[in-house]
Amino acid sequence: MSPAVDAAEVRRRTRELLAAHPPATTGRTDFLKARFDAGLAWVHYPQGLGGLDAPRSLQQAVDAELAAADAPDNDPRRIGIGLGMAAPTILGYGTDEQKRRFLRPLWVGEEVWCQLFSEPGAGSDLAALATRAVRDGDDWVVDGQKVWTSSAHAARWAILIARTDPDLPKHRGISYFICDMTDPGVDVRPLRQITGEAEFNEVFLSGVRIPDSHRLGPVGEGWKVAQTTLMNERVSIGGSRIPREGGMIGPVSRTWRERPELRTHGTHQRLLTLWVEAEVARLTGERLRQQLVAGQPGPEGSGMKLAFARLNQEISGLEVELLGDEGLLYGDWTMVRPELVDFTGRDAGYRYLRSKGNSIEGGTSEVLLNIVAERVLGLPAEPRNDKDVAWKDLSR
Amino acid sequence: MTAPAQPPATPDLLYSQDEEDLRSAVRALLADRADAPTVIVAAESATPYDQGLWEALATGIGAAGLLVPEKLGGQGASHREAAVVLEELGRTVAPAPYLTSSVVATETLLALTGTGGITPAGDSGPAAALLAELASGSRTAVLAVPFATPPGGAQAALAALDGTVQGIADAAVADVLLVPTAEGLYAVGATAPGVAVEPLVPLDLTRPLAALTLSGAAGTPLAGPDASATAVRRGLLAGAGLLASEQLGIAEWCLAETVRYTRERHQFNRPVGSFQALKHRMAQLWLEVVSARAAARNAADALATGSPDAPLAVAVAQAYCSGVAVHAAEECVQLHGGIGMTWEHPAHLYLKRAKADSIAYGTAGRHREAVAELAELPAP
Ligand SMILES: Cc1cc2nc3c(=O)[nH]c(=O)nc-3n(C[C@H](O)[C@H](O)[C@H](O)COP(=O)(O)OP(=O)(O)OC[C@H]3O[C@@H](n4cnc5c(N)ncnc54)[C@H](O)[C@@H]3O)c2cc1C
């Protein structure tokens, strides 16, 4: 056990870091590397892996101190999949060698990650996936097609699940890998989406050789490993405080205040209802954060994605309508391949269209409601006929 | 026009250990003395209130004096603790004049005694004396305004101690009526000459309503017109804010009971709770309940800390929690099928309480109007 680290100690170390690497004169990447090495990247991670084995709640003290000193951050929006999903999975299931190799460049942002999970025939029913990985000496040879892969065009690495034993029932024949996106067998093709841009991609895998040392967790246990990833994907809220009007309700409220000529009684009622709901969602998130800090994590996290998805869609829909003539226009349909999803920097029409993805990406709202009903409320599962049948015998 | 002010401090939205202990005590008492069959029988009788239950709650547990400082005879706790009591009362729809006497009347009087600094020398006046009695649970009082009055909408109902006020909650069981008039606030004994309290038939059987008629009645003056208006407003603000916790309790019970029932009830050779159409409705309700908890805790904390954000926190909580309680109660009746429509199943008690609560101390619509003003989102 490491000596107990408390808030004062964390603050002391943060000041030490700032003294040794003044943000004003240190390059961004160098500062981030030093921060990682000081254990101040994610304080709840182990020593030597960017952390201090400290309670997660102490991260706030670090972040506040660094923000006050104007230190560069690692742009969590750009490296969201790596930070939110790959890292906790590697930490939970990786070998020491894997943790040492991948976590530092991931956190610093030198290496972007993507998630090769969904397939044309396997979305909500992810365990139905058909991408094959066949053992060949020290390697696995992977063939298949993935789809809707965000940031694949910018990614250096991917977390990948593939079928390693089609004779077993679908949940049991899956293994989990780290895939090198620069491998010649990896073909990333932009997939244009509803907003006009290509934020996600199709990824074709043909004869991709993945060394066995890049497997995460035991052969055939990939589904269990993937559960860690998915749980972290859905509960990525937490950590940060949102100010009042911090979400999508902010722009529409400002428009309401600044442009009285747009106001109608009908939109007023909708705005007030949504303003209240956004404020309550903010408070619910804050309560969840306080529970985490107090070491009593509640199941509320699984609900927050549902709440924000619905709110984002309703609020952005109201915003387009409120804008009237301007709501008929759209900023730019050019197909770009963005490096990050920037909700607030774009216009209302973009927000309206992009928010439609909020109830689909990372598990649809219908699937999340099933999860809440069964895991939180303990309601009985629906009868299923695919659990004990070999994957190869399932009708697809 | 600028954005609304950020809340001045981060509210504490969790429950403390003391609050959980208080909850356990209240819950055990209510389980013992106010189970659903008892509540139904009492609701139909001439005396819906169980005096023994009230004494145990008010005096035994000391709940009546939670908002009152110790030097005035109370427990010196806060709205956070009172909110926990109301959550439990909501879960059982137990008839008890807690919200009306221990919260609204108490808070109104508190405004006149130096707490809040309205009349700094008031610690020994008649308001203080009455407060001590309310805090001990030996007497109860209600504010004589219609139950539907929102915090911002209270005007003196009477020009003087003469005339009728309709729809006062719990007036029929109160010892003292706090009557706001154009001349100021008066304490009037319920059985004094010239005072008639006439019970009405309420939608919510577990919270009786009455009309008060004063004709040549006498009362003890407690405050002049300005102090009276301020005190009444503060009493109603606390009532509206903590009503959200009662609504949370109602919604929690309705959801838990519906989940329990649909897991057991079989149709089509399956528990009906395994049908996705029902599961999604209950999951949605769960999300509303956890959100209502955050909103209600925020209101209670803002009141407890005297935050300048309290009016907005209360308006948000009421605009949100009213709908959640009604939705939960309506789903409870529907997902229980035929049994949910029967008199002997308690679901109807919760529906009636939830619907009445959605009007009490201002409808969600009235509270959204308050949000419009406080958050600077004016009507066209
Ligand atoms: C913007 C965006 C980014 C994405 N990024 C990635 C990524 O980076 N990596 C990746 O792997 N994937 C990604 N996805 C894919 C995403 O995870 C899937 O689209 C999602 O899980 C749904 O699967 P599906 O599209 O196959 O829909 P389907 O599963 O075919 O669902 C169709 C409809 O049926 C409903 N449905 C399905 N099963 C049930 C059920 N059991 N009960 C009730 N209703 C059900 C769904 O809710 C939906 O409404 C992304 C998607 C979007 C929109």
PDB file of N, CA and C in Angstrom, chain A residues 36-78:
ATOM      1  N   PHE A  36       1.701  13.712 -16.169  1.00  0.00           N
ATOM      2  CA  PHE A  36       1.443  12.270 -16.080  1.00  0.00           C
ATOM      3  C   PHE A  36       2.458  11.622 -15.148  1.00  0.00           C
ATOM      4  N   ASP A  37       3.705  11.955 -15.348  1.00  0.00           N
ATOM      5  CA  ASP A  37       4.766  11.319 -14.558  1.00  0.00           C
ATOM      6  C   ASP A  37       4.685  11.700 -13.083  1.00  0.00           C
ATOM      7  N   ALA A  38       4.081  12.853 -12.789  1.00  0.00           N
ATOM      8  CA  ALA A  38       3.927  13.262 -11.394  1.00  0.00           C
ATOM      9  C   ALA A  38       2.725  12.590 -10.728  1.00  0.00           C
ATOM     10  N   GLY A  39       1.987  11.788 -11.500  1.00  0.00           N
ATOM     11  CA  GLY A  39       0.831  11.101 -10.916  1.00  0.00           C
ATOM     12  C   GLY A  39      -0.395  11.981 -10.817  1.00  0.00           C
ATOM     13  N   LEU A  40      -0.387  13.083 -11.578  1.00  0.00           N
ATOM     14  CA  LEU A  40      -1.488  14.037 -11.464  1.00  0.00           C
ATOM     15  C   LEU A  40      -2.413  14.021 -12.688  1.00  0.00           C
ATOM     16  N   ALA A  41      -2.271  12.988 -13.524  1.00  0.00           N
ATOM     17  CA  ALA A  41      -3.133  12.890 -14.702  1.00  0.00           C
ATOM     18  C   ALA A  41      -4.530  12.459 -14.266  1.00  0.00           C
ATOM     19  N   TRP A  42      -4.611  11.330 -13.628  1.00  0.00           N
ATOM     20  CA  TRP A  42      -5.856  10.801 -13.051  1.00  0.00           C
ATOM     21  C   TRP A  42      -5.450  10.199 -11.711  1.00  0.00           C
ATOM     22  N   VAL A  43      -5.618  10.978 -10.648  1.00  0.00           N
ATOM     23  CA  VAL A  43      -4.988  10.624  -9.370  1.00  0.00           C
ATOM     24  C   VAL A  43      -5.419   9.261  -8.834  1.00  0.00           C
ATOM     25  N   HIS A  44      -6.576   8.764  -9.283  1.00  0.00           N
ATOM     26  CA  HIS A  44      -7.050   7.471  -8.764  1.00  0.00           C
ATOM     27  C   HIS A  44      -6.394   6.286  -9.469  1.00  0.00           C
ATOM     28  N   TYR A  45      -5.588   6.568 -10.518  1.00  0.00           N
ATOM     29  CA  TYR A  45      -4.866   5.476 -11.173  1.00  0.00           C
ATOM     30  C   TYR A  45      -3.634   5.104 -10.343  1.00  0.00           C
ATOM     31  N   PRO A  46      -3.048   3.932 -10.618  1.00  0.00           N
ATOM     32  CA  PRO A  46      -1.887   3.506  -9.821  1.00  0.00           C
ATOM     33  C   PRO A  46      -0.665   4.412 -10.036  1.00  0.00           C
ATOM     34  N   GLN A  47       0.240   4.371  -9.070  1.00  0.00           N
ATOM     35  CA  GLN A  47       1.506   5.085  -9.199  1.00  0.00           C
ATOM     36  C   GLN A  47       2.261   4.519 -10.387  1.00  0.00           C
ATOM     37  N   GLY A  48       2.917   5.406 -11.121  1.00  0.00           N
ATOM     38  CA  GLY A  48       3.662   4.968 -12.299  1.00  0.00           C
ATOM     39  C   GLY A  48       2.798   4.931 -13.548  1.00  0.00           C
ATOM     40  N   LEU A  49       1.471   5.005 -13.380  1.00  0.00           N
ATOM     41  CA  LEU A  49       0.566   4.979 -14.532  1.00  0.00           C
ATOM     42  C   LEU A  49      -0.260   6.265 -14.570  1.00  0.00           C
ATOM     43  N   GLY A  50       0.345   7.337 -14.130  1.00  0.00           N
ATOM     44  CA  GLY A  50      -0.329   8.635 -14.193  1.00  0.00           C
ATOM     45  C   GLY A  50      -1.120   8.977 -12.959  1.00  0.00           C
ATOM     46  N   GLY A  51      -1.056   8.102 -11.940  1.00  0.00           N
ATOM     47  CA  GLY A  51      -1.869   8.351 -10.748  1.00  0.00           C
ATOM     48  C   GLY A  51      -1.097   8.217  -9.461  1.00  0.00           C
ATOM     49  N   LEU A  52      -1.838   8.288  -8.367  1.00  0.00           N
ATOM     50  CA  LEU A  52      -1.239   8.236  -7.028  1.00  0.00           C
ATOM     51  C   LEU A  52      -1.968   7.247  -6.125  1.00  0.00           C
ATOM     52  N   ASP A  53      -2.814   6.401  -6.711  1.00  0.00           N
ATOM     53  CA  ASP A  53      -3.640   5.513  -5.889  1.00  0.00           C
ATOM     54  C   ASP A  53      -4.491   6.308  -4.902  1.00  0.00           C
ATOM     55  N   ALA A  54      -4.882   7.505  -5.279  1.00  0.00           N
ATOM     56  CA  ALA A  54      -5.618   8.382  -4.355  1.00  0.00           C
ATOM     57  C   ALA A  54      -7.109   8.305  -4.659  1.00  0.00           C
ATOM     58  N   PRO A  55      -7.945   8.786  -3.745  1.00  0.00           N
ATOM     59  CA  PRO A  55      -9.382   8.823  -4.050  1.00  0.00           C
ATOM     60  C   PRO A  55      -9.646   9.715  -5.258  1.00  0.00           C
ATOM     61  N   ARG A  56     -10.581   9.282  -6.075  1.00  0.00           N
ATOM     62  CA  ARG A  56     -10.896   9.978  -7.313  1.00  0.00           C
ATOM     63  C   ARG A  56     -11.297  11.435  -7.052  1.00  0.00           C
ATOM     64  N   SER A  57     -11.910  11.644  -5.891  1.00  0.00           N
ATOM     65  CA  SER A  57     -12.430  12.978  -5.587  1.00  0.00           C
ATOM     66  C   SER A  57     -11.330  14.041  -5.529  1.00  0.00           C
ATOM     67  N   LEU A  58     -10.089  13.596  -5.299  1.00  0.00           N
ATOM     68  CA  LEU A  58      -9.003  14.573  -5.173  1.00  0.00           C
ATOM     69  C   LEU A  58      -8.613  15.186  -6.514  1.00  0.00           C
ATOM     70  N   GLN A  59      -9.097  14.595  -7.616  1.00  0.00           N
ATOM     71  CA  GLN A  59      -8.760  15.129  -8.937  1.00  0.00           C
ATOM     72  C   GLN A  59      -9.187  16.589  -9.061  1.00  0.00           C
ATOM     73  N   GLN A  60     -10.312  16.908  -8.430  1.00  0.00           N
ATOM     74  CA  GLN A  60     -10.828  18.275  -8.511  1.00  0.00           C
ATOM     75  C   GLN A  60      -9.818  19.294  -8.029  1.00  0.00           C
ATOM     76  N   ALA A  61      -9.140  18.943  -6.931  1.00  0.00           N
ATOM     77  CA  ALA A  61      -8.157  19.875  -6.371  1.00  0.00           C
ATOM     78  C   ALA A  61      -7.054  20.124  -7.396  1.00  0.00           C
ATOM     79  N   VAL A  62      -6.609  19.038  -8.052  1.00  0.00           N
ATOM     80  CA  VAL A  62      -5.569  19.165  -9.072  1.00  0.00           C
ATOM     81  C   VAL A  62      -6.058  20.046 -10.214  1.00  0.00           C
ATOM     82  N   ASP A  63      -7.232  19.708 -10.733  1.00  0.00           N
ATOM     83  CA  ASP A  63      -7.738  20.423 -11.902  1.00  0.00           C
ATOM     84  C   ASP A  63      -7.913  21.910 -11.604  1.00  0.00           C
ATOM     85  N   ALA A  64      -8.431  22.200 -10.410  1.00  0.00           N
ATOM     86  CA  ALA A  64      -8.660  23.606 -10.051  1.00  0.00           C
ATOM     87  C   ALA A  64      -7.336  24.361  -9.999  1.00  0.00           C
ATOM     88  N   GLU A  65      -6.366  23.725  -9.366  1.00  0.00           N
ATOM     89  CA  GLU A  65      -5.046  24.340  -9.212  1.00  0.00           C
ATOM     90  C   GLU A  65      -4.402  24.595 -10.580  1.00  0.00           C
ATOM     91  N   LEU A  66      -4.509  23.611 -11.477  1.00  0.00           N
ATOM     92  CA  LEU A  66      -3.889  23.744 -12.793  1.00  0.00           C
ATOM     93  C   LEU A  66      -4.620  24.765 -13.652  1.00  0.00           C
ATOM     94  N   ALA A  67      -5.959  24.774 -13.534  1.00  0.00           N
ATOM     95  CA  ALA A  67      -6.735  25.743 -14.322  1.00  0.00           C
ATOM     96  C   ALA A  67      -6.358  27.156 -13.891  1.00  0.00           C
ATOM     97  N   ALA A  68      -6.195  27.339 -12.563  1.00  0.00           N
ATOM     98  CA  ALA A  68      -5.848  28.669 -12.054  1.00  0.00           C
ATOM     99  C   ALA A  68      -4.484  29.107 -12.584  1.00  0.00           C
ATOM    100  N   ALA A  69      -3.602  28.137 -12.820  1.00  0.00           N
ATOM    101  CA  ALA A  69      -2.260  28.476 -13.308  1.00  0.00           C
ATOM    102  C   ALA A  69      -2.205  28.509 -14.837  1.00  0.00           C
ATOM    103  N   ASP A  70      -3.385  28.367 -15.482  1.00  0.00           N
ATOM    104  CA  ASP A  70      -3.448  28.417 -16.939  1.00  0.00           C
ATOM    105  C   ASP A  70      -2.611  27.318 -17.597  1.00  0.00           C
ATOM    106  N   ALA A  71      -2.563  26.163 -16.986  1.00  0.00           N
ATOM    107  CA  ALA A  71      -1.792  25.052 -17.552  1.00  0.00           C
ATOM    108  C   ALA A  71      -2.576  24.427 -18.712  1.00  0.00           C
ATOM    109  N   PRO A  72      -1.889  23.896 -19.712  1.00  0.00           N
ATOM    110  CA  PRO A  72      -2.599  23.265 -20.836  1.00  0.00           C
ATOM    111  C   PRO A  72      -3.314  22.002 -20.373  1.00  0.00           C
ATOM    112  N   ASP A  73      -4.469  21.690 -20.998  1.00  0.00           N
ATOM    113  CA  ASP A  73      -5.088  20.409 -20.650  1.00  0.00           C
ATOM    114  C   ASP A  73      -4.978  19.451 -21.838  1.00  0.00           C
ATOM    115  N   ASN A  74      -5.393  18.213 -21.632  1.00  0.00           N
ATOM    116  CA  ASN A  74      -5.161  17.197 -22.660  1.00  0.00           C
ATOM    117  C   ASN A  74      -6.346  17.089 -23.624  1.00  0.00           C
ATOM    118  N   ASP A  75      -7.219  18.114 -23.643  1.00  0.00           N
ATOM    119  CA  ASP A  75      -8.347  18.175 -24.564  1.00  0.00           C
ATOM    120  C   ASP A  75      -9.180  16.900 -24.562  1.00  0.00           C
ATOM    121  N   PRO A  76      -9.869  16.651 -23.461  1.00  0.00           N
ATOM    122  CA  PRO A  76     -10.636  15.419 -23.341  1.00  0.00           C
ATOM    123  C   PRO A  76     -11.661  15.227 -24.454  1.00  0.00           C
ATOM    124  N   ARG A  77     -12.093  16.324 -25.093  1.00  0.00           N
ATOM    125  CA  ARG A  77     -13.079  16.141 -26.169  1.00  0.00           C
ATOM    126  C   ARG A  77     -12.472  15.385 -27.338  1.00  0.00           C
ATOM    127  N   ARG A  78     -11.191  15.680 -27.623  1.00  0.00           N
ATOM    128  CA  ARG A  78     -10.559  15.070 -28.793  1.00  0.00           C
ATOM    129  C   ARG A  78     -10.167  13.618 -28.516  1.00  0.00           C
TER     130      ARG A  78
END
